[in-house]
Coordinates of C-alpha atoms in Angstrom, one line a residue:
Chain A
M1 CA -2.2 17.0 -1.8
I2 CA -0.2 15.8 -5.0
S3 CA 3.1 16.8 -3.5
Y4 CA 2.3 15.3 -0.4
I5 CA 1.4 12.0 -2.1
I6 CA 5.1 12.5 -3.9
R7 CA 6.6 13.5 -0.5
R8 CA 5.2 10.4 1.0
L9 CA 6.5 8.2 -1.6
I10 CA 10.0 9.4 -1.7
M11 CA 10.0 8.8 1.9
L12 CA 9.0 5.3 1.3
I13 CA 12.6 4.8 -0.6
P14 CA 14.6 4.5 2.2
V15 CA 12.3 2.3 4.1
L16 CA 12.1 -0.2 1.2
I17 CA 15.9 -0.3 0.9
G18 CA 16.1 -1.1 4.6
M19 CA 13.5 -3.7 4.3
S20 CA 15.2 -5.4 1.6
I21 CA 18.6 -5.4 3.7
I22 CA 16.7 -7.0 6.6
T23 CA 15.0 -9.8 4.5
F24 CA 18.4 -10.4 2.6
S25 CA 20.0 -10.5 6.0
V26 CA 17.7 -13.8 6.6
V27 CA 19.3 -15.9 4.1
H28 CA 22.6 -14.1 3.7
A29 CA 24.0 -12.6 7.0
I30 CA 23.1 -15.7 9.1
P31 CA 26.2 -15.9 11.6
G32 CA 28.8 -18.6 10.9
D33 CA 28.6 -20.3 7.9
P34 CA 24.7 -19.5 6.4
A35 CA 24.9 -22.7 3.9
R36 CA 26.0 -25.2 6.7
T37 CA 22.9 -23.7 8.8
I38 CA 20.6 -23.8 6.0
V39 CA 21.3 -27.5 4.8
G40 CA 21.5 -28.7 8.5
D41 CA 24.1 -30.7 10.8
K42 CA 23.8 -34.0 8.9
A43 CA 24.7 -32.6 5.3
T44 CA 27.6 -33.6 3.2
P45 CA 30.2 -31.3 1.8
A46 CA 28.8 -31.5 -1.3
Q47 CA 25.3 -30.7 -0.4
I48 CA 26.6 -27.3 1.5
Q49 CA 28.7 -26.4 -1.6
E50 CA 25.8 -27.0 -3.8
I51 CA 23.5 -24.7 -1.5
R52 CA 26.3 -22.2 -1.4
E53 CA 26.2 -22.0 -5.3
N54 CA 22.9 -21.9 -5.6
L55 CA 22.1 -18.9 -3.4
G56 CA 25.4 -17.0 -4.3
L57 CA 26.7 -17.4 -0.8
D58 CA 30.3 -17.7 -2.4
K59 CA 30.5 -14.1 -3.6
P60 CA 31.1 -10.9 -1.9
A61 CA 28.2 -9.3 0.2
Y62 CA 27.7 -6.6 -1.5
I63 CA 27.4 -8.5 -5.1
Q64 CA 25.1 -10.8 -3.3
Y65 CA 23.0 -8.0 -2.0
F66 CA 22.6 -6.4 -5.3
T67 CA 21.8 -9.6 -7.0
Y68 CA 19.1 -9.9 -4.8
V69 CA 17.6 -6.8 -5.2
K70 CA 18.0 -7.2 -9.0
D71 CA 16.1 -10.3 -8.8
I72 CA 13.4 -9.0 -6.8
L73 CA 12.7 -6.1 -9.1
R74 CA 12.5 -8.5 -11.8
G75 CA 10.1 -10.3 -9.9
D76 CA 12.1 -13.2 -9.3
L77 CA 11.5 -14.4 -5.5
G78 CA 14.2 -17.7 -5.6
T79 CA 13.3 -21.1 -5.5
S80 CA 11.8 -23.1 -2.7
L81 CA 14.8 -25.5 -1.4
I82 CA 12.0 -28.3 -0.7
T83 CA 9.5 -28.1 -3.7
K84 CA 12.2 -26.8 -6.4
Q85 CA 9.3 -24.4 -7.5
E86 CA 9.5 -20.8 -8.1
I87 CA 8.5 -18.8 -4.8
A88 CA 6.8 -16.0 -6.7
K89 CA 4.5 -18.8 -8.7
E90 CA 4.1 -20.8 -5.7
I91 CA 3.0 -18.2 -3.3
K92 CA 0.0 -16.9 -5.2
P93 CA -2.8 -19.4 -4.0
F94 CA -1.2 -19.0 -0.2
L95 CA -1.6 -15.0 -0.9
A96 CA -4.9 -15.4 -1.5
A97 CA -5.7 -17.5 0.8
T98 CA -4.5 -15.0 3.4
T99 CA -6.1 -12.1 2.0
E100 CA -9.6 -13.9 2.1
L101 CA -8.7 -14.8 5.7
A102 CA -7.5 -11.0 6.6
V103 CA -10.5 -9.5 4.8
V104 CA -13.2 -11.4 6.4
A105 CA -11.3 -11.1 10.0
M106 CA -11.6 -7.2 9.4
L107 CA -15.0 -7.2 8.5
I108 CA -15.9 -9.3 11.9
A109 CA -13.6 -6.8 13.7
V110 CA -14.8 -3.4 12.2
F111 CA -18.7 -4.5 12.6
F112 CA -18.4 -5.7 16.0
G113 CA -15.4 -3.0 17.2
V114 CA -17.6 -0.3 15.5
N115 CA -20.9 -1.3 16.8
L116 CA -19.6 -1.9 20.4
G117 CA -18.0 1.5 20.8
I118 CA -20.7 3.4 19.6
L119 CA -23.3 1.5 21.7
S120 CA -20.6 2.1 24.8
A121 CA -20.3 5.8 24.1
W122 CA -24.2 6.1 23.7
K123 CA -24.8 4.4 26.9
Q124 CA -21.6 5.8 28.7
N125 CA -21.1 4.1 32.2
S126 CA -23.9 1.9 31.8
W127 CA -23.5 -1.8 32.6
F128 CA -23.6 -2.5 28.8
D129 CA -20.5 0.2 28.5
Y130 CA -18.6 -1.7 31.8
T131 CA -19.2 -5.3 30.2
A132 CA -18.2 -3.9 26.4
M133 CA -15.0 -2.3 27.6
L134 CA -14.2 -5.4 29.6
I135 CA -14.5 -7.7 26.7
A136 CA -12.7 -5.4 24.9
L137 CA -9.6 -5.1 27.3
I138 CA -9.4 -8.8 27.4
G139 CA -9.5 -8.8 23.8
V140 CA -6.2 -7.0 23.6
S141 CA -4.7 -9.1 26.5
M142 CA -5.5 -12.5 25.0
P143 CA -2.8 -14.3 22.9
I144 CA -4.6 -15.1 19.7
F145 CA -3.1 -18.4 19.3
W146 CA -4.6 -19.4 22.5
L147 CA -7.8 -18.1 21.6
G148 CA -7.8 -19.9 18.5
L149 CA -7.0 -23.1 20.3
M150 CA -9.7 -22.7 22.7
E151 CA -12.4 -21.9 19.8
Q152 CA -10.8 -25.1 18.2
W153 CA -11.2 -27.0 21.5
F154 CA -14.8 -25.5 22.0
F155 CA -16.5 -25.2 19.0
A156 CA -14.9 -27.9 17.1
Q157 CA -14.2 -30.6 19.5
E158 CA -16.7 -30.3 22.1
L159 CA -19.8 -29.0 20.6
D160 CA -18.9 -30.3 17.0
L161 CA -20.4 -27.2 15.3
L162 CA -17.8 -25.9 13.1
P163 CA -14.5 -27.3 11.1
S164 CA -11.4 -26.4 12.8
N165 CA -8.7 -26.8 9.6
G166 CA -8.1 -26.3 6.4
R167 CA -10.5 -24.0 4.0
L168 CA -12.9 -26.6 2.6
D169 CA -13.8 -30.2 3.4
P170 CA -10.7 -32.1 1.6
R171 CA -13.5 -34.6 0.3
M172 CA -15.0 -32.0 -1.8
E173 CA -14.2 -31.2 -5.4
F174 CA -13.7 -28.3 -6.1
D175 CA -11.6 -26.0 -8.8
A176 CA -10.0 -23.0 -7.7
I177 CA -9.9 -20.1 -10.2
T178 CA -9.1 -17.0 -8.0
N179 CA -8.1 -18.9 -5.0
F180 CA -10.6 -16.8 -3.0
Y181 CA -12.8 -19.9 -2.2
S182 CA -15.9 -18.1 -1.2
I183 CA -15.6 -16.0 -4.4
D184 CA -15.1 -19.2 -6.6
A185 CA -17.7 -21.1 -5.1
I186 CA -20.2 -18.4 -6.3
I187 CA -18.7 -18.2 -9.6
Q188 CA -19.4 -21.8 -10.2
G189 CA -22.8 -21.4 -8.5
N190 CA -21.7 -24.2 -6.0
W191 CA -23.7 -23.4 -3.0
Y192 CA -22.6 -26.2 -1.1
A193 CA -18.9 -25.2 -1.5
F194 CA -19.9 -21.6 -0.4
Q195 CA -21.6 -22.6 2.7
D196 CA -18.7 -24.9 3.5
A197 CA -15.8 -22.4 2.7
I198 CA -17.8 -19.7 5.0
L199 CA -18.1 -22.4 7.6
H200 CA -14.5 -23.3 7.7
L201 CA -13.8 -19.2 7.9
I202 CA -15.6 -18.7 10.8
L203 CA -13.4 -19.8 13.6
P204 CA -9.7 -18.4 12.2
A205 CA -11.4 -15.2 11.2
V206 CA -12.9 -14.7 14.8
A207 CA -9.6 -15.5 16.5
L208 CA -7.5 -13.0 13.8
G209 CA -10.1 -10.6 14.3
T210 CA -10.3 -10.3 18.0
I211 CA -7.9 -8.0 18.7
P212 CA -8.7 -5.3 16.2
M213 CA -12.1 -5.4 17.0
A214 CA -11.2 -4.9 20.9
I215 CA -8.9 -1.9 19.4
I216 CA -11.7 -0.6 17.2
A217 CA -14.3 -0.6 20.1
R218 CA -12.1 1.3 22.2
M219 CA -10.9 3.8 19.4
T220 CA -14.2 4.4 18.6
R221 CA -15.9 4.8 22.2
S222 CA -13.3 7.5 22.9
S223 CA -13.5 9.2 19.5
M224 CA -17.4 9.1 19.8
L225 CA -17.3 10.5 23.3
E226 CA -15.1 13.2 22.1
V227 CA -17.5 14.1 19.2
M228 CA -20.3 13.9 21.4
R229 CA -19.5 16.9 23.6
S230 CA -19.4 19.1 20.5
D231 CA -21.4 22.2 20.0
Y232 CA -22.8 20.8 16.7
I233 CA -24.2 17.6 18.2
R234 CA -26.1 19.4 21.1
T235 CA -27.6 21.8 18.3
A236 CA -28.6 18.2 16.8
R237 CA -30.2 17.5 19.6
A238 CA -31.9 20.8 20.3
K239 CA -33.2 20.5 16.8
G240 CA -34.9 17.6 18.0
L241 CA -33.5 14.9 15.8
G242 CA -33.9 11.2 17.4
E243 CA -31.0 10.0 19.6
F244 CA -30.2 7.3 17.1
W245 CA -29.8 10.0 14.0
V246 CA -27.6 11.9 16.5
V247 CA -25.6 8.8 17.1
Y248 CA -25.3 7.1 13.9
K249 CA -25.3 9.9 11.5
H250 CA -23.8 13.1 13.1
T251 CA -21.6 11.7 15.5
L252 CA -20.3 8.9 13.9
K253 CA -19.4 10.6 10.4
N254 CA -16.9 12.5 12.5
A255 CA -15.7 10.3 14.8
F256 CA -14.9 7.7 12.3
I257 CA -11.5 9.6 10.7
P258 CA -9.2 8.2 14.0
V259 CA -11.1 4.9 13.8
L260 CA -10.1 4.8 10.2
T261 CA -6.5 5.1 10.6
V262 CA -6.9 2.3 13.3
V263 CA -8.7 0.0 10.8
G264 CA -5.7 0.5 8.3
L265 CA -3.1 -0.2 10.9
Q266 CA -5.0 -3.2 12.1
L267 CA -5.4 -4.4 8.9
G268 CA -1.6 -4.6 8.2
L269 CA -1.3 -6.1 11.9
L270 CA -3.5 -9.1 10.7
L271 CA -0.8 -10.1 8.3
G272 CA 1.7 -10.5 11.2
G273 CA -1.2 -12.6 13.1
A274 CA -2.0 -14.6 10.2
V275 CA 1.3 -16.7 10.6
L276 CA -0.2 -17.8 14.2
T277 CA -3.7 -18.1 13.5
E278 CA -2.9 -20.0 10.0
T279 CA -0.6 -22.3 11.9
I280 CA -3.3 -23.3 14.1
F281 CA -5.8 -23.7 11.8
S282 CA -3.8 -25.2 9.3
W283 CA -5.2 -22.5 6.8
P284 CA -2.8 -22.6 3.5
G285 CA -1.9 -19.4 3.6
V286 CA 1.1 -16.9 3.5
G287 CA 1.7 -17.3 7.3
R288 CA 1.3 -21.2 7.5
Y289 CA 3.7 -21.1 4.1
I290 CA 6.2 -19.1 6.2
F291 CA 5.7 -21.5 9.3
D292 CA 6.1 -24.6 7.4
A293 CA 9.3 -23.3 5.7
I294 CA 10.9 -22.3 9.1
N295 CA 10.6 -25.9 10.1
A296 CA 11.9 -27.2 6.8
R297 CA 14.8 -24.7 7.2
N298 CA 13.4 -23.6 4.0
Y299 CA 15.1 -20.3 4.3
P300 CA 14.7 -18.4 0.8
V301 CA 10.8 -18.9 1.5
I302 CA 10.9 -17.4 5.0
Q303 CA 13.0 -14.6 3.2
S304 CA 10.5 -13.9 0.3
G305 CA 7.2 -14.4 2.6
I306 CA 8.2 -12.2 4.9
L307 CA 8.9 -9.7 2.2
I308 CA 5.8 -10.0 0.5
L309 CA 4.0 -9.9 3.8
A310 CA 5.9 -6.7 5.1
T311 CA 5.5 -4.9 1.5
I312 CA 1.5 -5.4 1.6
F313 CA 1.7 -3.5 5.0
V314 CA 3.7 -1.1 4.0
V315 CA 1.5 -0.4 1.1
I316 CA -1.6 -0.5 3.5
N317 CA -0.2 1.9 5.6
L318 CA 0.8 4.4 2.7
I319 CA -2.8 4.0 1.7
V320 CA -4.0 4.7 5.0
D321 CA -1.9 7.8 5.4
L322 CA -3.0 9.3 2.1
L323 CA -6.9 8.4 2.9
Y324 CA -6.3 10.2 6.2
A325 CA -4.9 13.1 4.6
W326 CA -7.7 13.1 2.1
V327 CA -10.6 12.3 4.7
D328 CA -9.3 15.2 7.1
P329 CA -8.5 18.6 5.5
R330 CA -7.0 19.8 8.6
I331 CA -3.9 17.8 8.0
Q332 CA -1.5 19.7 7.0
Y333 CA 0.5 18.5 3.8
G334 CA 3.2 21.4 3.7
K335 CA 4.5 20.6 7.0
G336 CA 6.9 17.8 8.1
D337 CA 5.1 14.5 10.2
Chain B
M1 CA 7.5 30.2 52.3
S2 CA 6.7 31.0 55.7
A3 CA 10.0 30.1 57.1
H4 CA 11.5 33.5 55.6
T5 CA 8.7 35.9 57.1
Q6 CA 9.1 34.0 60.8
P7 CA 11.8 35.2 63.0
V8 CA 13.7 32.1 62.9
P9 CA 17.1 33.0 64.9
F10 CA 15.5 32.2 68.5
T11 CA 13.4 29.3 68.2
K12 CA 13.8 25.9 67.1
P13 CA 13.1 24.9 63.5
E14 CA 11.2 21.7 64.3
P15 CA 7.9 22.9 65.5
P16 CA 6.7 25.4 62.8
I17 CA 7.9 22.9 60.1
A18 CA 6.4 19.6 61.7
P19 CA 2.9 20.2 61.4
E20 CA 3.5 21.7 57.8
K21 CA 4.7 18.3 56.4
E22 CA 1.3 17.2 57.0
V23 CA -0.1 19.8 54.9
V24 CA 2.5 19.6 52.2
E25 CA 1.6 17.5 49.2
S26 CA 4.2 15.6 48.1
P27 CA 4.0 14.4 44.3
F28 CA 4.7 10.9 45.6
R29 CA 1.6 11.0 47.9
D30 CA -0.5 12.7 45.0
F31 CA 0.6 9.9 43.0
L32 CA -0.3 7.2 45.3
R33 CA -3.7 8.9 46.3
A34 CA -4.5 8.9 42.6
F35 CA -3.0 5.5 42.0
L36 CA -5.4 3.9 44.9
K37 CA -8.5 5.7 43.8
H38 CA -7.9 4.2 40.3
R39 CA -9.8 1.0 39.8
S40 CA -7.8 -0.6 36.9
A41 CA -4.6 0.6 38.5
V42 CA -4.8 -1.3 41.4
I43 CA -6.7 -4.6 39.9
G44 CA -3.5 -4.3 37.5
S45 CA -0.7 -4.2 39.8
V46 CA -2.4 -6.5 42.4
I47 CA -2.0 -9.3 39.1
V48 CA 1.5 -8.1 38.4
L49 CA 2.7 -8.3 41.9
S50 CA 1.0 -11.8 42.2
F51 CA 3.4 -13.0 39.3
L52 CA 6.2 -11.4 40.5
L53 CA 6.1 -13.3 43.7
I54 CA 5.0 -16.8 42.1
A55 CA 8.4 -15.6 40.2
L56 CA 10.1 -15.1 42.8
F57 CA 8.9 -18.3 45.2
A58 CA 8.5 -20.8 42.6
P59 CA 10.5 -23.4 44.5
L60 CA 8.3 -22.8 47.4
I61 CA 4.8 -23.1 46.1
T62 CA 5.6 -26.4 44.4
S63 CA 7.1 -29.5 45.6
Y64 CA 7.8 -31.1 42.0
E65 CA 10.7 -30.5 39.6
Y66 CA 9.6 -28.6 36.4
T67 CA 11.5 -31.3 34.4
A68 CA 10.4 -34.6 36.7
R69 CA 8.5 -36.9 34.9
S70 CA 5.8 -39.7 35.8
Q71 CA 4.1 -42.2 34.8
A72 CA 0.8 -40.4 35.1
L73 CA 0.5 -39.1 31.5
L74 CA -1.9 -36.5 30.7
Q75 CA -3.8 -37.0 34.0
A76 CA -6.8 -34.9 34.4
P77 CA -6.7 -32.0 37.3
S78 CA -6.5 -33.7 40.6
V79 CA -5.0 -33.1 44.3
D80 CA -2.0 -34.4 43.6
H81 CA -1.7 -32.4 40.1
W82 CA -3.7 -29.3 40.6
F83 CA -3.4 -28.3 36.6
G84 CA -2.9 -31.9 35.8
T85 CA -0.1 -33.4 34.0
D86 CA 1.3 -33.3 30.5
E87 CA 2.4 -35.8 28.0
M88 CA 5.2 -36.8 29.7
G89 CA 3.6 -37.2 33.2
R90 CA 5.1 -33.8 34.2
D91 CA 3.3 -31.5 36.8
L92 CA 1.3 -29.0 34.9
F93 CA 0.8 -26.4 37.9
T94 CA 4.8 -26.7 38.3
R95 CA 5.5 -25.8 34.7
V96 CA 3.2 -23.0 34.3
I97 CA 4.6 -21.6 38.1
Y98 CA 8.1 -21.8 36.4
G99 CA 7.3 -20.4 33.3
T100 CA 6.1 -17.2 35.2
R101 CA 9.8 -16.7 35.5
I102 CA 10.8 -17.2 31.8
S103 CA 7.9 -14.8 30.7
L104 CA 8.8 -12.0 33.5
W105 CA 12.5 -12.3 32.8
V106 CA 11.9 -12.1 29.1
G107 CA 9.6 -9.3 29.2
L108 CA 11.9 -7.4 31.7
F109 CA 15.0 -7.7 30.0
A110 CA 13.6 -7.2 26.5
I111 CA 11.5 -4.1 27.5
S112 CA 14.7 -2.9 29.2
G113 CA 16.8 -3.2 26.3
S114 CA 14.3 -1.4 24.2
I115 CA 13.8 1.2 26.5
V116 CA 17.2 2.1 26.9
V117 CA 18.0 1.8 22.9
G118 CA 14.9 3.6 21.9
S119 CA 15.3 6.5 24.5
F120 CA 18.8 7.1 23.5
L121 CA 17.8 7.2 19.7
G122 CA 14.9 9.1 20.2
L123 CA 16.7 11.5 22.6
I124 CA 19.7 12.6 20.0
A125 CA 17.0 12.4 17.1
G126 CA 14.8 14.6 18.9
F127 CA 17.4 17.0 20.5
Y128 CA 19.8 17.6 17.5
G129 CA 17.9 17.3 14.8
G130 CA 19.1 17.5 11.5
W131 CA 20.9 14.5 9.6
R132 CA 21.0 12.7 12.9
D133 CA 17.1 12.8 12.9
T134 CA 16.9 11.7 9.6
I135 CA 19.0 8.6 10.0
I136 CA 17.4 7.4 13.4
S137 CA 13.5 8.2 12.3
R138 CA 14.1 6.2 8.8
F139 CA 15.6 3.6 10.7
F140 CA 12.3 3.5 13.0
D141 CA 10.3 3.8 9.8
I142 CA 12.3 0.5 8.6
L143 CA 11.7 -1.4 11.6
L144 CA 7.9 -0.4 11.8
A145 CA 7.7 -1.3 8.2
F146 CA 7.3 -5.0 9.3
P147 CA 4.5 -6.5 11.4
S148 CA 6.3 -7.1 14.4
I149 CA 6.0 -10.7 15.0
L150 CA 7.3 -11.2 11.3
L151 CA 10.6 -9.2 12.2
A152 CA 10.6 -11.2 15.2
I153 CA 10.8 -14.3 13.2
A154 CA 13.1 -12.7 10.2
I155 CA 15.8 -12.0 13.2
V156 CA 15.4 -15.3 15.0
A157 CA 15.3 -17.5 12.0
M158 CA 18.7 -15.4 11.2
L159 CA 20.4 -16.0 14.3
G160 CA 19.3 -19.3 15.5
R161 CA 16.4 -20.4 17.3
S162 CA 16.5 -19.6 21.3
L163 CA 15.3 -18.1 24.1
S164 CA 17.9 -15.4 24.3
N165 CA 17.7 -14.9 20.5
A166 CA 14.0 -14.4 20.7
L167 CA 14.3 -12.0 23.8
L168 CA 16.7 -10.2 21.7
A169 CA 14.1 -9.7 18.7
I170 CA 11.4 -8.6 21.1
A171 CA 13.9 -6.0 22.2
I172 CA 14.6 -4.9 18.6
I173 CA 11.2 -4.9 17.3
N174 CA 10.0 -2.9 20.1
I175 CA 12.9 0.0 19.9
P176 CA 11.0 2.4 17.6
T177 CA 8.0 2.5 19.9
F178 CA 9.8 4.1 22.7
G179 CA 12.2 5.7 20.1
R180 CA 9.5 7.8 18.7
L181 CA 7.7 8.6 22.1
M182 CA 10.9 9.8 23.3
R183 CA 11.3 12.0 20.3
S184 CA 8.5 13.4 20.3
R185 CA 8.5 14.0 24.0
V186 CA 12.2 15.8 23.5
L187 CA 10.7 17.8 20.6
S188 CA 7.9 19.3 23.0
V189 CA 9.9 19.8 26.2
K190 CA 12.9 21.3 24.1
S191 CA 11.0 24.6 23.6
E192 CA 10.4 25.1 27.2
D193 CA 11.6 28.3 28.7
Y194 CA 13.8 26.4 31.0
I195 CA 16.0 24.7 28.5
L196 CA 16.4 28.0 27.0
A197 CA 17.2 29.4 30.7
A198 CA 19.6 26.7 31.0
R199 CA 21.1 27.4 27.6
A200 CA 21.5 31.3 28.7
M201 CA 23.2 30.2 31.5
G202 CA 25.9 28.7 29.2
M203 CA 24.9 25.2 29.9
K204 CA 26.8 22.3 27.7
N205 CA 24.3 20.0 25.7
H206 CA 25.1 16.7 27.6
R207 CA 23.9 18.5 30.6
I208 CA 21.1 20.0 29.1
L209 CA 20.0 16.8 27.8
F210 CA 20.7 14.4 30.9
H211 CA 19.9 16.9 33.9
H212 CA 16.9 18.6 32.3
I213 CA 15.3 17.0 29.4
L214 CA 15.4 13.2 30.4
P215 CA 14.0 13.8 33.7
N216 CA 11.1 15.3 32.0
C217 CA 10.5 12.7 29.5
W218 CA 10.4 9.6 31.4
T219 CA 6.8 9.4 32.6
P220 CA 5.1 8.6 29.1
I221 CA 8.1 6.1 28.6
M222 CA 7.6 4.6 31.9
V223 CA 3.6 3.9 31.3
Q224 CA 4.5 3.0 27.4
G225 CA 7.2 0.4 29.0
T226 CA 4.4 -1.0 31.5
L227 CA 2.2 -1.4 27.9
G228 CA 5.4 -2.8 26.3
F229 CA 5.9 -5.4 29.0
A230 CA 2.5 -7.1 28.1
T231 CA 3.2 -7.0 24.4
A232 CA 6.5 -8.7 25.4
V233 CA 5.2 -11.4 27.1
I234 CA 2.6 -11.9 24.2
E235 CA 5.4 -11.9 21.7
A236 CA 7.6 -14.5 23.7
A237 CA 4.6 -16.6 24.0
A238 CA 4.1 -16.3 20.5
L239 CA 7.6 -17.2 19.5
G240 CA 7.9 -19.7 21.5
F241 CA 4.5 -21.0 20.0
L242 CA 6.0 -21.2 16.9
G243 CA 9.0 -23.0 17.9
L244 CA 11.2 -20.1 17.7
G245 CA 11.7 -19.3 21.3
A246 CA 12.0 -21.4 24.3
Q247 CA 13.3 -24.8 23.7
P248 CA 12.1 -28.0 25.1
P249 CA 12.3 -29.0 28.1
E250 CA 12.1 -25.0 29.1
P251 CA 8.6 -24.7 30.8
E252 CA 7.9 -21.5 28.6
W253 CA 4.0 -21.0 28.2
G254 CA 4.1 -20.7 24.5
T255 CA 6.2 -23.8 24.2
M256 CA 3.9 -25.8 26.4
L257 CA 1.1 -24.7 24.1
A258 CA 2.6 -25.5 21.2
D259 CA 2.9 -28.9 22.7
A260 CA -0.3 -29.1 23.9
R261 CA -2.0 -28.6 20.5
Q262 CA -2.0 -32.7 19.6
Y263 CA -3.5 -33.3 22.9
I264 CA -6.4 -31.1 22.3
Q265 CA -8.8 -33.8 22.6
L266 CA -7.0 -36.1 25.0
A267 CA -6.1 -33.4 27.6
P268 CA -7.6 -30.1 27.1
W269 CA -6.3 -28.8 30.5
T270 CA -2.6 -28.8 29.0
M271 CA -3.7 -26.0 27.1
I272 CA -6.3 -23.8 29.1
F273 CA -3.6 -23.3 32.2
P274 CA -0.7 -22.0 30.2
G275 CA -3.1 -19.6 28.0
V276 CA -4.9 -18.4 31.1
A277 CA -1.4 -17.7 32.8
V278 CA -0.4 -15.7 29.5
A279 CA -3.7 -13.9 29.1
L280 CA -3.3 -13.0 32.9
T281 CA -0.3 -11.7 33.0
V282 CA -0.9 -9.8 29.8
L283 CA -4.1 -8.3 31.5
G284 CA -2.5 -7.1 34.6
F285 CA 0.3 -5.3 32.8
N286 CA -2.5 -3.7 30.4
L287 CA -4.6 -2.5 33.2
L288 CA -1.7 -1.1 35.2
G289 CA -0.6 0.8 31.9
D290 CA -3.8 2.0 31.3
G291 CA -4.2 3.5 34.9
L292 CA -0.9 4.9 34.8
R293 CA -1.5 6.5 31.7
D294 CA -4.8 7.7 33.1
I295 CA -3.3 9.0 36.2
F296 CA -0.2 11.0 34.4
D297 CA -1.9 11.9 31.5
P298 CA -5.4 13.0 32.2
R299 CA -6.0 14.3 28.8
M300 CA -5.8 10.4 27.1
K301 CA -8.3 9.5 29.9
Q302 CA -10.9 7.4 28.1

């Protein structure tokens, strides 16, 4: 197992290097004159020159790259062109907001996805199965930004049930400690704020969680169906175990390995979906941070925002792989992928 | 077979062959039968075909120009304007119809690009192995290290916002999907006996590659290509929505949704119809892809 972990980590090195080259290119390999593109058409020569020096664009490409990597390794993610703040510091509350949203979205996706999948497999070919799988199919086909807009329109505008923007009622006085608002509210014993934070989470989390939910439901169903045909399930039934125990204990336990992988991969993909969801719901997360940066031509922020999300994505994938190997001893560590 | 056992020289060949044709199952007819029996494949292909026809005959379906403005701003759906009008008084039905062209066009070109490049790289990696495989596989890993839409954003941010750059970005982010598929497929085909036989006959590598391996790898690529088309349509709309794809006044569905956001209260129809169009297109390709997968690879059947 340890040699597998080490091998997996070594394989990560070229990936990280490649990633850094791509994010580096976002600013430094803009075709034409990067400085002019970044500042925009109306810039004065002095402004262009300032940007050029600021970002080191006047130096040879390889020096620019090594400086970039050195800065990242020191934890320096550059400076925002708009706020003039250090990105590494500025991004923290955004990162917490994204994490909170992604975790809640994933909880929704896993809870509904797994249960829908189980029930569908259990009642295979029933109307419930067909309806659930149709919903799942529509779920994978739905552009999440459109789903988000529809939610806003229906639940916020028409029914006026749920808030559609931001993380909290802006009139509320609230001190962020960890920047996970729901946790902060509990720490402070502010139940009104807690309730409000949760209400604000519902719409974006459902939008973000829909695709993973649909994929998890389909995966759980097919995985359950496979396991249910196996001998030990027949034995369990023969022993006279109740159907509920057979399904939820015996089958689920063994059907969960492929589901776990999907959950991990989807958690990573949520980070990409966050850009769209956060944009729609004005959720102040990294996705929204990147979107605003795109519109403001704030290239260093685009660059570092993408780098951070991609790094988290890679780390999650690594954890999933290791978990997978740990949960399923049949995986051979010694051989290649 | 029977032709060899029968004395042929004195009879015309047509009569014994003609009835046999009816009995022989051609792979295509086999496929067609399985296809028509598969409900989701049929529904999917009907949806896809409808959108294809809409795209081809857009000017015949609607009498408006997609850029033509009018005084009727943000009007609800009516007899004159089936889907209502947008904030510039343009007919929404017309714009959604013409939007089909853009989405299918982006999907087709982007996915063809990913298939060509991905398959080529996968073929080389799988066939030759060694350092070529290492380099190509790591390249796929790097592309896969980004959540796909983020990589697309990075590429478009670098190259500049336009529909063609969005198309390029979508093509690039989908390369590893096809590359990995091709690679794994080549690895399994490579060990088949007929490849060994071809080698024993002294066939050159490139001939084995293109005449023996490639034709046996197409099916999964085709299935994945159909599913990939769905992804590409969503990705194009997403980039358009973020302002990174098609630019106004192009009637691109994602761009239309972005414009519609401001009028969510006043004119919900401006965001309902383009969204339905995206979802239906994607659903069509997903159904078709799922169906094709079931037909070609019964083991994958859910």
